[in-house]
Amino acid sequence: MALTLFEKIWQAHLVAEEDGLGLLYIDRHFLQDGPRRKFEVLEEQGVGVRRPDRTFATVDHYPPTDGSPVEAMTHADRRRAIEDIGRDAARHGIPLYGLGDPRQGIVHVIGPEQGISLPGTTIVCNDSHTSTHGGVGAFAFGIGSTECGHVLATQTLWMRKPGTMRVTIEGTAADGIGADGIGAKDMALAVIARLGTAGAAGMVIEYAGSAVRALSVEGRLTLCNMSIEAGARSGMVAPDEATFAYLAGRAHAPTGAAWDAAVARWRTLASDDGAVFDREVRLDARSIEPVVTWGISPDQSLPIGGRVPDPATAPDAGRQAAWQRALDYMGLVPGTPLTGIAIDRVFIGSCTNGRIEDLRSAARIVAGRTIAVPGWVVPGSAQVKAQAEAEGLDAVFRQSGFDWRAPGCSMCVAQNGDVVPPGERCASTTNRNFIGRQGPGSRTHLMSPAMAAAAALTGRLTDVRTLAVGA
Amino acid sequence: MRAFTRLTAVAAALPEADIDTDRIIPARFVDRRPQDGLADCLFHDERFDGAGQERADFALNRPAWRDAGILVAGANFGCGSSREHAIFALLDYGIRAVLSPGASEIFANNAFENGLLMVTLPPDTVARLLTLLQARPGHRLTVDLERQVVADSDGTEAPFAIDPRRRRCLLEGLDTLSLTLRMTDRIAAFEARHPG
């Protein structure tokens, strides 16, 4: 029988089936600095961690981005969150990439970077953007902290089998995007705009088509990252030669004969010809342009050439109210050209766009120029930071006026104290433009790193294609 | 896990779709310990203004809905972040059931694990309930998990479906982990044949 990539992974991880639910074996479990609930569940049951060797911990939500050590943290609750995961990891023999470790970083950046996230594996984490790891061909999804306790204790999780959706993006992306990985964010926003925020509810999305194949692995991680914003459980891209080349030699990737065997196994993972998906969606890459959000939900987006929409033209009463609420919160007037919207600051980073290729694409735009508004660049991991510095990207950002920061989630979720001040408008490479997401009263416009860089140069939302790229 | 059998309570209306967990509890409160109380964080930035004063126009600040035990909400409730603090904040405030045309999957799982009942109803049923509650603020509904119906005092009943295992666990207050820990042998057998 012809099977999809997801179905192959599901079948290979099924420990038991009961009441229409599967008991799924979990290959990799990532832990972050966050609520201790996952360990309290163990303590309540009086059990330990079943497979500390399949568990990996890091700190990303709370680290200060000024590079100061945990000892210097004055906010008691944030400091406790970082110290708690250190203590719990040590107690249970779980490897920890803590503050100051050269492998520390945002969990969804370091998983693929360290070769922990591999094709065909099941991966969970107490974070909705775990879907990111699907970019290497894994089934990866976010869970709650009580469910994390279940995984720690049993290395399994009960789950109703999700439906399958294939999003096929064919063709070569329009001029100015796609050539160097800039296009993945635009593709992600275009897919969400097409599906709506709950359009893929209960589904696993497999991204396919020539435009997806043409993406680098880092671009695929960006695309899968935002699947959750369309309500999907997970996103995935079948592993191919690009995936194998990306993973080869990474710290946790297999080596020698084990590598050859793994690659042979990974080659069998792609969806079979004739595999049937519950839903098929097709997009033409040539129709995808640089996209920005104007509202308070990731599906409230338009190509940069568009205008702020008029709620009176909304397709139904529900959306009319939602658009009006978005305009009120964002302080926007219908009919305003998007390129006429002035911004107050720029944030480049996050699990969506904090990887080395993202920083390269932004640096390429700002090289030799001066930014017009305050801007931060927060590398997704210590390794990304080191790589960027080896390439001289930090100097490019600094010379253009950007703050070059230490790695973490930072202003994407604003849990570590890095916030966009109330009322300020931020051009942001993050994944959520929710009300108050970057701090109370903050206004977020989502876009690609290149578009954020362009906005930084002009102080307003800008079509990056109108800026001649420097050397 | 806290058992859930039957609840009669004031139901408040939150008709918007896509109410995300950042709104249910802003991220800056997630470093608080649930045992220290999270009720005051629930919908914090919509319930209170910058000076900490209540905003009169927010649903739960309406006198008739202050003691709500049930929320009737728009589609895709609890989308966004996987933060379980959203559930703890709702429970700590006193909400034991959310009725909607559908909740985000991670949110629904988190709710189930902590004894908050998520009821999925057809959109037109939710629309009818929202109209009713807005016309009669303070109106009480009954959510009966044993009979799988949402009942109104006028005799109207709306049936709902729920996963049989979830229903059983909620009725008995059984947590999933206790059940799975009985299957350790099967997990070990699986591990023995599963590649790294």
XYZ file of C-alpha atoms in Angstrom:
667
model
C 0.000 0.000 0.000
C 1.265 3.465 -0.901
C 2.083 5.434 2.252
C 2.852 9.060 2.990
C 6.025 10.165 4.773
C 3.972 10.800 7.908
C 2.253 7.407 7.779
C 5.620 5.644 7.515
C 6.922 7.420 10.615
C 3.654 6.850 12.500
C 3.640 3.113 11.790
C 7.277 2.722 12.766
C 6.637 4.295 16.184
C 3.378 2.672 17.240
C 3.827 0.848 20.568
C 0.126 0.087 21.080
C -3.351 1.085 19.932
C -6.353 1.496 22.227
C -9.648 3.384 22.068
C -8.741 4.752 18.643
C -5.522 6.259 20.009
C -1.950 5.340 19.210
C 0.748 5.069 21.865
C 3.593 6.684 19.970
C 7.248 6.101 20.819
C 9.211 9.366 21.121
C 12.787 9.354 19.797
C 13.863 12.825 20.903
C 12.531 14.999 23.707
C 13.745 18.580 24.092
C 13.418 20.472 27.368
C 13.618 24.222 27.887
C 13.802 26.694 30.741
C 10.140 26.887 31.595
C 7.561 25.659 34.045
C 8.771 22.765 36.264
C 5.426 21.041 35.791
C 7.017 18.270 33.688
C 9.243 17.237 36.588
C 6.500 17.732 39.187
C 4.482 15.119 37.274
C 7.343 12.655 37.846
C 7.613 13.572 41.500
C 3.857 13.091 42.023
C 4.100 9.609 40.493
C 7.385 8.756 42.184
C 9.079 7.792 38.902
C 12.274 8.865 37.141
C 13.204 9.774 33.575
C 12.982 6.637 31.435
C 15.436 7.646 28.707
C 17.701 10.562 29.691
C 19.802 9.557 26.654
C 16.901 10.553 24.390
C 16.328 13.809 26.253
C 18.136 17.116 25.644
C 17.844 20.339 27.612
C 18.727 23.927 26.793
C 17.817 27.434 27.901
C 16.241 29.834 25.427
C 13.173 31.671 26.742
C 14.818 33.433 29.696
C 18.511 34.084 28.905
C 19.474 37.755 28.920
C 20.675 38.845 25.475
C 23.287 41.254 26.833
C 25.492 38.220 27.358
C 25.505 38.381 31.145
C 25.755 35.126 33.119
C 22.974 33.601 35.202
C 24.632 34.869 38.391
C 24.032 38.444 37.236
C 20.302 37.945 36.665
C 18.334 40.108 39.087
C 14.814 38.986 38.095
C 14.199 36.202 40.604
C 11.570 34.248 38.630
C 13.547 34.256 35.365
C 16.719 33.290 37.141
C 14.835 30.479 38.874
C 13.556 29.174 35.520
C 17.130 28.854 34.248
C 18.453 27.384 37.507
C 15.560 24.900 37.751
C 16.260 23.250 34.405
C 19.947 23.042 35.300
C 19.178 21.318 38.583
C 16.532 18.996 37.125
C 18.743 18.019 34.173
C 21.659 17.250 36.479
C 19.474 15.231 38.862
C 18.159 13.049 36.041
C 21.340 12.741 33.980
C 19.976 14.768 31.059
C 22.545 16.584 28.884
C 22.172 20.347 29.272
C 23.285 23.088 26.886
C 23.103 25.830 29.495
C 23.915 29.518 29.491
C 27.506 29.985 28.319
C 27.731 26.569 26.634
C 28.875 26.881 22.979
C 25.915 24.656 21.992
C 23.231 26.720 23.813
C 20.464 28.304 21.797
C 16.837 28.217 20.772
C 15.755 24.599 20.973
C 14.450 24.558 17.383
C 17.722 25.953 16.095
C 20.071 23.674 18.025
C 18.183 20.403 17.372
C 18.988 20.306 13.653
C 22.279 22.154 14.173
C 23.613 19.480 16.530
C 22.253 16.653 14.382
C 19.918 15.584 17.203
C 16.875 16.019 14.942
C 17.082 13.343 12.261
C 14.854 12.139 9.409
C 12.205 9.607 10.326
C 12.305 10.368 14.051
C 9.521 11.496 16.366
C 10.366 14.676 18.265
C 8.435 16.522 20.969
C 9.003 19.593 23.109
C 6.893 21.797 25.357
C 6.785 24.441 22.646
C 4.355 24.847 19.773
C 7.109 25.593 17.240
C 8.548 22.097 17.562
C 7.051 21.620 14.089
C 10.294 23.279 12.898
C 12.241 19.991 13.097
C 9.974 18.564 10.366
C 12.271 20.440 7.985
C 14.707 17.511 8.173
C 11.951 14.942 7.625
C 10.957 14.225 11.232
C 7.462 14.077 12.770
C 7.866 16.837 15.337
C 5.188 18.552 17.378
C 4.597 20.695 20.444
C 2.984 19.375 23.608
C 1.986 20.711 27.028
C 4.097 20.381 30.148
C 1.976 17.608 31.705
C 2.406 15.659 28.468
C 6.168 16.294 28.758
C 6.004 14.594 32.146
C 4.331 11.627 30.437
C 7.145 11.466 27.888
C 9.838 11.789 30.550
C 8.303 8.902 32.489
C 7.414 6.571 29.589
C 9.143 7.891 26.412
C 5.696 7.640 24.783
C 2.635 9.754 24.126
C -0.992 8.898 23.383
C -2.245 10.518 20.236
C -5.109 10.356 17.812
C -3.643 9.838 14.359
C -3.668 13.226 12.618
C -4.975 13.684 9.101
C -2.620 14.361 6.222
C -2.402 17.423 4.022
C 0.017 18.007 1.166
C 0.871 21.582 0.292
C 2.566 21.560 -3.100
C 4.403 24.703 -4.165
C 5.552 24.465 -7.755
C 7.640 26.756 -9.861
C 10.433 29.213 -9.357
C 9.761 31.999 -6.926
C 9.291 35.526 -8.250
C 12.335 37.692 -8.815
C 13.965 38.856 -5.603
C 12.968 35.953 -3.397
C 13.802 32.317 -3.375
C 17.285 32.476 -4.841
C 19.104 32.553 -1.505
C 16.591 31.176 0.981
C 14.825 34.480 1.559
C 11.643 33.003 0.156
C 10.839 30.474 2.879
C 9.209 33.027 5.200
C 7.168 34.471 2.358
C 6.087 30.963 1.391
C 5.103 30.221 4.997
C 3.024 33.403 5.274
C 1.435 32.748 1.878
C 0.442 29.233 2.968
C -1.079 30.534 6.234
C -2.972 33.249 4.364
C -4.358 30.554 2.066
C -5.294 28.065 4.817
C -6.315 30.446 7.624
C -5.210 30.086 11.258
C -7.203 26.879 11.785
C -7.159 25.652 8.189
C -4.871 22.717 8.935
C -6.359 21.833 12.344
C -5.844 18.163 13.151
C -3.497 17.715 10.183
C 0.150 17.096 9.475
C 1.294 19.130 6.473
C 3.804 17.676 4.061
C 5.357 20.413 1.923
C 6.235 19.281 -1.579
C 6.864 20.613 -5.061
C 9.816 22.070 -6.911
C 9.864 25.348 -4.952
C 10.100 23.424 -1.645
C 12.784 21.091 -3.058
C 14.742 24.175 -4.093
C 14.791 25.500 -0.527
C 17.859 24.956 1.622
C 17.358 22.834 4.732
C 17.331 26.046 6.793
C 14.552 27.405 4.568
C 12.593 24.168 5.067
C 12.964 24.571 8.842
C 11.477 28.077 8.534
C 8.586 26.776 6.427
C 7.800 23.942 8.865
C 8.230 26.264 11.858
C 5.129 28.252 10.988
C 2.862 25.255 10.257
C 1.422 25.645 13.749
C 0.173 29.120 12.745
C -2.192 27.394 10.298
C -3.384 25.144 13.132
C -1.389 22.119 11.902
C 0.019 19.610 14.337
C 3.241 19.484 12.404
C 4.919 20.283 9.112
C 7.414 18.138 7.267
C 9.571 17.941 4.146
C 10.768 14.579 2.854
C 14.521 14.163 3.388
C 16.695 14.271 0.271
C 20.328 14.759 -0.736
C 20.253 18.311 0.636
C 19.102 16.974 4.014
C 21.829 14.335 4.130
C 24.487 16.885 3.160
C 23.220 19.244 5.872
C 23.320 16.574 8.593
C 26.591 14.883 7.668
C 29.261 15.483 10.287
C 27.006 17.145 12.847
C 27.723 16.309 16.478
C 24.914 13.794 17.069
C 24.518 12.474 13.515
C 25.558 8.854 12.986
C 29.040 8.221 11.573
C 30.776 5.591 9.450
C 28.759 2.481 8.652
C 25.913 3.695 10.871
C 25.677 6.840 8.725
C 25.471 4.813 5.519
C 22.781 2.585 7.013
C 20.854 5.604 8.251
C 20.956 7.335 4.865
C 19.784 4.127 3.190
C 16.853 4.010 5.614
C 16.111 7.725 5.191
C 15.927 7.334 1.403
C 12.864 5.110 1.868
C 10.923 7.727 3.830
C 9.555 9.889 1.007
C 5.835 9.550 0.314
C 5.186 6.734 -2.133
C 3.855 7.450 -5.590
C 0.112 7.137 -5.311
C 0.018 7.893 -1.572
C -3.278 9.543 -0.732
C -3.533 12.687 1.381
C -6.733 13.738 3.125
C -6.372 17.176 1.592
C -4.272 18.619 -1.230
C -3.462 22.319 -1.629
C -1.454 23.796 -4.473
C 0.323 27.131 -4.697
C 2.192 28.669 -7.595
C 5.563 29.939 -6.385
C 5.557 32.652 -9.054
C 2.542 34.243 -7.351
C 4.358 34.521 -4.007
C 5.808 37.937 -3.281
C 7.451 39.412 -0.187
C 4.690 39.292 2.427
C 4.069 41.340 5.572
C 1.346 41.023 8.179
C -0.797 44.061 8.884
C -2.953 42.613 11.692
C -2.862 40.585 14.891
C -2.938 37.073 13.463
C -0.389 35.475 11.116
C -3.045 35.014 8.428
C -3.717 38.761 8.304
C -1.032 39.396 5.701
C -0.631 40.826 2.217
C 2.052 41.200 -0.429
C 4.097 44.326 0.326
C 2.527 46.115 -2.653
C -0.904 45.959 -1.008
C -2.924 48.363 1.119
C -4.377 48.053 4.624
C -7.749 46.364 4.017
C -11.139 47.890 4.714
C -13.266 45.804 7.122
C -16.312 46.814 5.070
C -14.963 44.549 2.306
C -14.431 41.513 4.595
C -15.994 38.276 3.314
C -18.187 37.772 6.397
C -19.313 39.424 9.632
C -16.845 37.473 11.781
C -13.875 38.626 9.749
C -15.252 42.150 9.563
C -15.126 42.323 13.367
C -11.712 40.645 13.474
C -10.237 43.050 10.908
C -11.659 46.065 12.748
C -10.191 44.831 16.012
C -6.838 44.328 14.275
C -6.860 47.845 12.790
C -7.778 49.368 16.155
C -4.959 47.538 17.931
C -2.414 48.163 15.177
C -3.380 51.832 14.805
C -3.885 51.542 11.042
C -6.262 53.231 8.609
C -7.878 51.262 5.743
C -6.427 52.062 2.331
C -2.961 53.017 3.599
C -0.246 51.560 1.342
C 1.734 49.027 3.380
C 4.933 50.752 2.245
C 3.632 53.929 3.869
C 3.638 52.424 7.369
C 6.436 53.857 9.532
C 8.099 51.522 12.038
C 9.854 52.217 15.339
C 12.224 49.263 15.556
C 13.376 46.024 13.984
C 13.932 42.580 15.460
C 15.847 39.892 13.555
C 16.003 36.514 15.261
C 13.746 33.735 16.692
C 13.279 30.027 15.934
C 11.723 31.099 12.636
C 14.536 33.276 11.326
C 17.526 33.165 13.672
C 19.678 30.772 11.636
C 22.907 31.609 9.818
C 21.281 31.906 6.375
C 18.735 34.339 7.812
C 21.517 36.526 9.185
C 23.410 36.342 5.897
C 20.358 37.470 3.933
C 19.752 40.426 6.273
C 23.434 41.404 6.335
C 23.508 41.394 2.540
C 20.810 44.098 2.515
C 22.281 46.386 5.177
C 25.977 46.050 4.260
C 27.561 49.484 3.916
C 24.374 51.330 4.864
C 22.981 52.898 8.034
C 19.700 51.879 9.610
C 17.069 54.531 10.321
C 15.486 53.044 13.458
C 16.813 50.950 16.370
C 17.394 47.325 15.414
C 18.424 44.144 17.175
C 19.966 41.014 15.744
C 19.678 38.025 18.088
C 21.346 34.871 16.731
C 19.344 31.689 17.235
C 22.206 29.873 18.931
C 25.723 30.318 20.236
C 26.933 28.380 17.214
C 25.079 30.677 14.810
C 26.615 33.633 16.667
C 30.128 32.176 16.387
C 29.632 31.358 12.705
C 28.302 34.839 11.955
C 31.257 36.410 13.732
C 33.679 34.185 11.804
C 32.073 35.471 8.591
C 32.190 39.097 9.759
C 28.401 39.481 9.780
C 28.451 40.943 13.299
C 30.662 43.750 12.020
C 28.286 44.405 9.118
C 25.329 44.633 11.509
C 27.191 46.781 14.040
C 28.494 49.170 11.396
C 24.976 49.655 10.065
C 23.738 50.520 13.546
C 22.242 47.216 14.737
C 22.709 45.864 18.266
C 24.433 42.470 18.054
C 23.094 40.359 20.939
C 23.568 37.015 22.699
C 21.383 34.048 21.591
C 17.886 33.244 22.824
C 14.184 33.749 22.090
C 14.447 37.366 23.239
C 11.878 39.765 21.818
C 9.931 37.090 19.947
C 8.083 36.088 23.103
C 9.403 38.849 25.403
C 9.665 36.502 28.389
C 13.238 37.487 29.259
C 12.427 41.184 29.584
C 13.350 42.149 25.995
C 10.176 43.980 24.935
C 8.858 46.282 22.255
C 7.571 49.296 24.250
C 3.796 49.951 24.308
C 2.484 51.526 21.115
C 5.704 50.938 19.183
C 5.605 49.228 15.807
C 8.196 46.504 15.160
C 9.253 44.926 11.877
C 9.913 41.422 13.118
C 11.194 38.132 11.720
C 9.273 36.210 14.389
C 6.239 33.947 14.005
C 3.442 35.634 15.938
C 1.899 39.073 15.704
C -0.607 38.388 18.489
C -1.826 41.206 20.715
C 0.915 41.924 23.261
C 3.172 39.171 21.958
C 6.331 41.321 21.932
C 5.267 43.140 25.104
C 2.050 44.843 26.296
C 0.758 47.217 23.616
C 3.458 46.220 21.101
C 2.566 46.159 17.399
C 4.226 43.474 15.293
C 4.579 43.150 11.517
C 5.921 39.728 10.513
C 8.259 39.428 7.526
C 11.423 37.778 6.230
C 14.906 38.774 7.445
C 15.619 40.553 4.145
C 12.382 42.519 4.422
C 13.121 43.385 8.064
C 16.559 44.593 7.012
C 14.980 46.744 4.289
C 12.533 48.202 6.822
C 15.415 49.024 9.149
C 17.136 51.025 6.396
C 14.110 53.133 5.466
C 12.194 53.279 8.761
C 9.042 52.010 7.090
C 7.739 48.770 5.603
C 9.667 48.388 2.363
C 9.770 46.071 -0.630
C 13.293 44.690 -0.407
C 13.312 44.318 -4.201
C 13.363 48.117 -4.539
C 16.701 48.348 -2.738
C 19.788 47.659 -4.788
C 21.724 44.992 -2.953
C 25.275 45.916 -1.967
C 28.437 43.973 -2.604
C -6.451 14.774 37.819
C -9.601 16.483 39.050
C -12.758 14.590 38.053
C -15.494 16.227 35.987
C -19.023 14.883 35.952
C -21.641 17.616 35.780
C -21.444 21.378 36.174
C -24.135 24.028 36.375
C -22.680 27.520 36.265
C -22.928 31.028 34.864
C -21.697 31.004 31.256
C -19.861 34.012 29.836
C -19.675 34.781 26.111
C -16.372 35.370 24.293
C -17.558 35.284 20.670
C -14.233 36.112 18.993
C -12.471 33.414 16.978
C -8.751 32.663 17.363
C -8.342 33.720 21.004
C -4.696 32.775 21.501
C -2.906 31.688 24.646
C -0.870 34.917 24.684
C -4.188 36.671 25.356
C -5.386 34.072 27.854
C -2.183 34.602 29.831
C 0.558 36.968 28.611
C 4.000 35.361 28.363
C 5.509 37.473 31.128
C 3.366 35.632 33.720
C 4.537 32.180 32.673
C 7.502 32.350 35.047
C 5.036 32.438 37.967
C 4.400 29.170 39.786
C 0.807 27.953 39.343
C 0.587 27.107 43.044
C 1.024 30.836 43.780
C -2.205 31.578 41.910
C -2.797 32.683 38.341
C -6.425 33.897 38.448
C -5.351 37.547 38.378
C -3.265 36.881 35.211
C -6.191 35.471 33.217
C -6.804 37.707 30.184
C -4.677 40.192 32.123
C -4.040 42.793 29.436
C -7.696 42.858 28.425
C -9.154 42.751 31.923
C -6.928 45.546 33.255
C -5.626 48.806 31.837
C -2.039 50.030 32.119
C -2.724 51.388 35.620
C -4.121 48.057 36.813
C -7.736 49.262 36.767
C -10.447 46.962 35.427
C -11.648 47.669 31.908
C -15.433 47.799 32.171
C -15.951 46.541 28.623
C -14.174 43.189 29.066
C -16.569 40.231 29.318
C -15.401 38.848 32.656
C -15.587 42.334 34.229
C -19.322 42.549 33.571
C -21.043 42.061 36.938
C -23.213 39.219 35.615
C -20.217 37.247 34.338
C -17.664 37.768 37.106
C -18.393 34.356 38.620
C -18.572 32.474 35.334
C -17.681 28.779 35.509
C -18.231 28.169 31.803
C -16.949 30.063 28.759
C -18.668 29.941 25.393
C -16.058 30.972 22.838
C -15.388 31.385 19.131
C -13.546 28.923 16.916
C -9.888 27.936 17.323
C -9.844 28.820 21.032
C -6.416 28.515 22.667
C -4.365 28.693 19.465
C -0.731 29.727 19.548
C 1.717 28.862 22.303
C 1.564 25.472 24.017
C 1.771 27.104 27.461
C -0.169 25.085 30.023
C -0.369 28.174 32.259
C -3.361 29.177 30.110
C -5.243 26.180 31.541
C -4.048 26.840 35.081
C -5.172 30.479 34.838
C -8.653 29.468 33.616
C -9.026 26.815 36.332
C -7.698 29.119 39.046
C -10.230 31.755 38.005
C -12.995 29.155 38.287
C -13.635 28.156 34.673
C -14.229 24.380 34.427
C -15.602 24.075 30.902
C -15.114 25.844 27.553
C -17.702 25.392 24.798
C -16.604 26.297 21.266
C -16.764 25.167 17.640
C -13.244 23.777 18.140
C -10.139 24.379 20.201
C -6.489 24.220 19.251
C -5.177 20.687 19.666
C -2.328 21.329 22.114
C -4.652 23.492 24.208
C -7.356 20.794 24.226
C -4.803 18.177 25.318
C -3.526 20.441 28.091
C -7.104 21.057 29.226
C -7.897 17.366 29.321
C -4.759 16.560 31.325
C -5.878 19.007 34.017
C -9.613 18.374 34.230
C -10.807 21.374 32.204
C -13.562 20.117 29.897
C -13.386 21.274 26.285
C -16.706 20.762 24.536
C -16.875 20.989 20.755
C -20.299 21.990 19.458
C -21.555 22.737 15.934
C -20.974 26.405 14.963
C -24.710 27.140 14.798
C -25.226 25.754 18.317
C -22.417 27.971 19.615
C -23.905 30.940 17.753
C -27.298 30.274 19.375
C -25.739 30.028 22.845
C -23.742 33.237 22.320
C -26.889 35.122 21.320
C -28.755 33.737 24.327
C -25.979 34.588 26.807
C -25.560 38.109 25.472
C -29.318 38.684 25.724
C -29.487 37.266 29.249
C -26.165 37.942 31.022
C -25.818 35.761 34.115
C -27.679 32.891 32.482
C -26.582 29.463 33.696
C -25.888 26.381 31.602
C -25.364 22.776 32.622
C -22.584 20.700 31.104
C -23.327 17.031 31.733
C -20.390 14.796 30.809
C -22.167 11.563 31.782
C -25.006 12.220 29.348
C -22.799 14.220 26.924
C -25.186 17.154 26.663
C -25.130 20.886 27.289
C -28.485 21.643 28.893
C -30.297 24.935 29.222
C -32.824 25.695 31.966
C -35.575 25.998 29.344
C -35.147 22.321 28.499
C -33.045 22.704 25.341
C -30.243 20.161 25.109
C -27.281 20.092 22.755
C -25.470 16.751 22.491
C -21.700 16.663 22.095
C -19.187 14.014 21.142
C -16.063 13.306 23.155
C -13.297 10.777 22.870
C -14.426 7.755 25.000
C -11.097 7.514 26.805
C -11.113 11.200 27.665
C -14.664 10.913 28.957
C -13.792 7.948 31.159
C -10.630 9.578 32.540
C -12.450 12.832 33.285
C -15.403 11.126 34.959
C -13.093 9.054 37.155
C -10.348 11.647 37.633
C -7.814 9.198 36.183
C -4.605 10.579 34.761
C -3.107 9.230 31.561
C 0.334 8.604 33.012
C -0.934 6.149 35.643
C -2.539 4.133 32.854
C 0.566 4.169 30.644
C 2.914 3.195 33.469
C 1.105 -0.179 33.517
C 2.362 -0.761 29.971
C 6.089 -0.563 30.706
C 6.727 -4.097 29.443
C 5.259 -3.284 26.045
C 7.333 -0.115 25.829
C 10.483 -2.066 26.706
C 9.673 -4.688 24.063
C 9.201 -1.946 21.494
C 12.497 -0.312 22.451
C 14.324 -3.609 22.009
C 13.439 -3.706 18.316
C 13.389 0.038 17.571
C 16.482 1.612 15.945
C 18.056 4.585 17.698
